[in-house]
Amino acid sequence: MTTRAVAAAAEAAAAPEGAADSAAAAAAAVTAAAAAAERAAAVAAATAAAAAVAAAAAAAAATATAAAAAAEGAAAAAEGGAAAAAAAAVSTAIPTRRRSLPATAGDIYDPAVPDSPAHSASSHQQQQQQQQQQQQQQQQQQVQQRMEQQQQQQQQQQPQQEVQQQQQQQQQPQQQQQQQQQQQPLQQPHRHRRTTSLHY
């Protein structure tokens, strides 16, 4: 063999090996691309989870802010109510107009006199009693209204129950008829047909 023939034979033998190497390289490239895609998907999922956590934190912060604002409003209302109560107590304790000192000390606490502290205290007690009576009346009215509503609901439910009972009573004969119809074929005797054979 000549040198050229030997070189050609070597090239021909090396060609399949080169193809196998290129195929292996392509497979490795595909595997690397798949791994990169998986990493990118994992990064995207982590980013989405972080965004969800941030949104939840923002919502919680907004809720806390609203709760704090509501608490501040309630505190301000309580302070206003306390100030109004203090002003009312001062206005009831101090007479609106002054009187001259009476001859006897007993006249100062006379309940019949509008300017005396005893009269102002008694009027305050009367107002409180009236308010309590009004509250009790309102509560009694609410209880009566609830009882009336319950009675109305019961009255409305009674016709529905009666209709359901009637439907059940109507369905029972139908079910009995169906059972009878199903049992009738089973109760009928089996008729055997007689066959005659002709012998020739």
XYZ file of C-alpha atoms in Angstrom:
200
model
C 0.000 0.000 0.000
C 1.108 3.473 -0.713
C 1.338 6.280 1.761
C -1.747 7.945 0.321
C -3.804 4.822 0.748
C -2.724 4.477 4.353
C -3.654 8.127 5.066
C -7.032 7.704 3.409
C -7.714 4.603 5.450
C -6.753 6.427 8.652
C -9.053 9.336 7.803
C -11.897 6.951 7.050
C -11.370 5.214 10.380
C -11.215 8.526 12.261
C -14.431 9.895 10.699
C -16.890 7.835 12.861
C -14.954 8.749 15.982
C -15.276 12.438 15.107
C -19.021 12.053 14.549
C -19.379 10.343 17.912
C -17.430 13.129 19.580
C -19.629 15.781 17.975
C -22.777 13.921 19.070
C -21.477 13.697 22.618
C -20.654 17.400 22.567
C -24.161 18.200 21.306
C -25.717 16.080 24.061
C -23.591 17.837 26.665
C -24.693 21.201 25.281
C -28.368 20.152 25.493
C -27.873 18.978 29.082
C -26.202 22.255 30.010
C -29.036 24.227 28.394
C -31.635 22.214 30.344
C -29.767 22.829 33.593
C -29.609 26.544 32.821
C -33.363 26.584 32.121
C -34.050 24.843 35.440
C -31.905 27.388 37.257
C -33.732 30.247 35.551
C -37.097 28.729 36.539
C -35.931 28.365 40.135
C -34.781 31.990 40.179
C -38.139 33.121 38.755
C -40.037 31.107 41.377
C -37.910 32.575 44.155
C -38.514 36.070 42.797
C -42.285 35.475 42.680
C -42.248 34.135 46.242
C -40.302 37.171 47.427
C -42.777 39.471 45.679
C -45.693 37.667 47.367
C -44.016 37.992 50.760
C -43.416 41.693 50.142
C -47.063 42.201 49.148
C -48.237 40.386 52.274
C -45.934 42.517 54.409
C -47.273 45.680 52.781
C -50.860 44.558 53.414
C -50.031 43.780 57.043
C -48.408 47.194 57.428
C -51.481 48.883 55.954
C -53.724 46.941 58.331
C -51.547 47.913 61.284
C -51.642 51.553 60.197
C -55.430 51.470 59.932
C -55.686 49.832 63.361
C -53.400 52.472 64.858
C -55.488 55.241 63.297
C -58.664 53.657 64.675
C -57.082 53.401 68.126
C -56.060 57.055 67.973
C -59.584 58.017 66.956
C -61.049 56.009 69.817
C -58.616 57.610 72.263
C -59.514 61.071 70.990
C -63.214 60.277 71.305
C -62.672 59.010 74.849
C -60.784 62.175 75.744
C -63.560 64.274 74.257
C -66.172 62.329 76.206
C -64.200 62.721 79.436
C -63.844 66.461 78.842
C -67.564 66.784 78.144
C -68.406 64.812 81.291
C -66.078 66.996 83.361
C -67.621 70.141 81.920
C -71.113 68.832 82.652
C -70.111 67.981 86.227
C -68.666 71.452 86.731
C -71.734 73.108 85.237
C -74.065 71.141 87.509
C -71.946 71.758 90.613
C -71.649 75.535 90.168
C -74.925 77.480 90.243
C -75.677 79.594 87.203
C -76.323 82.696 89.209
C -75.177 83.622 92.645
C -77.454 84.367 95.507
C -76.940 86.433 98.526
C -76.079 84.601 101.743
C -79.353 83.610 103.407
C -80.098 84.172 107.030
C -79.962 80.472 107.895
C -77.481 77.886 106.677
C -80.237 75.356 105.980
C -81.547 77.427 103.095
C -78.345 76.782 101.093
C -79.180 73.056 100.665
C -82.885 73.508 100.144
C -83.920 71.108 97.324
C -86.786 73.409 96.364
C -84.402 76.222 95.447
C -83.099 75.823 91.863
C -79.732 77.413 92.722
C -78.874 75.109 95.621
C -76.410 72.208 95.146
C -78.983 69.774 96.520
C -81.433 70.731 93.797
C -78.800 70.343 91.075
C -77.776 66.925 92.448
C -81.385 65.743 92.610
C -82.036 66.926 89.056
C -78.922 65.079 87.891
C -80.141 61.894 89.578
C -83.533 62.292 87.960
C -81.907 62.616 84.559
C -79.875 59.471 85.155
C -82.984 57.575 86.249
C -84.851 58.728 83.162
C -81.995 57.623 80.937
C -81.896 54.218 82.614
C -85.645 53.827 82.206
C -85.395 54.736 78.537
C -82.606 52.206 78.021
C -84.635 49.500 79.750
C -87.654 50.301 77.610
C -85.550 50.133 74.462
C -84.110 46.774 75.498
C -87.598 45.436 76.230
C -88.802 46.633 72.843
C -85.869 44.932 71.136
C -86.615 41.678 72.959
C -90.277 41.884 71.961
C -89.340 42.545 68.348
C -87.035 39.518 68.312
C -89.768 37.325 69.791
C -92.241 38.559 67.185
C -89.752 37.859 64.407
C -89.201 34.335 65.708
C -92.954 33.744 65.858
C -93.339 34.990 62.291
C -90.558 32.701 61.106
C -92.184 29.743 62.847
C -95.542 30.587 61.276
C -93.898 30.795 57.864
C -92.143 27.470 58.331
C -95.300 25.604 59.378
C -96.989 25.749 55.910
C -93.765 24.548 54.307
C -93.626 21.597 56.673
C -97.272 20.788 55.937
C -96.579 20.856 52.192
C -93.621 18.538 52.658
C -95.754 16.131 54.705
C -98.441 16.142 52.012
C -95.853 15.426 49.345
C -94.479 12.548 51.383
C -97.991 11.163 51.892
C -98.640 11.401 48.152
C -95.358 9.691 47.322
C -95.993 6.735 49.639
C -98.886 5.220 47.556
C -96.803 5.638 44.405
C -93.915 3.793 46.001
C -96.265 1.029 47.158
C -97.649 0.672 43.625
C -94.149 0.456 42.210
C -93.232 -2.234 44.725
C -96.363 -4.210 43.852
C -95.607 -3.938 40.149
C -92.072 -5.142 40.747
C -93.294 -8.089 42.847
C -96.024 -9.233 40.403
C -93.681 -10.708 37.747
C -91.863 -12.596 40.477
C -95.088 -14.079 41.897
C -96.502 -15.311 38.548
C -95.888 -19.078 38.023
C -93.648 -20.138 35.196
C -95.533 -21.761 32.384
C -93.718 -24.650 30.708
C -94.474 -25.107 27.082
C -95.024 -28.637 25.976
C -93.247 -29.513 22.824
C -94.196 -32.538 20.795
C -91.715 -34.222 18.634
C -92.753 -36.190 15.611
C -90.844 -39.369 15.091
C -90.699 -40.614 11.618
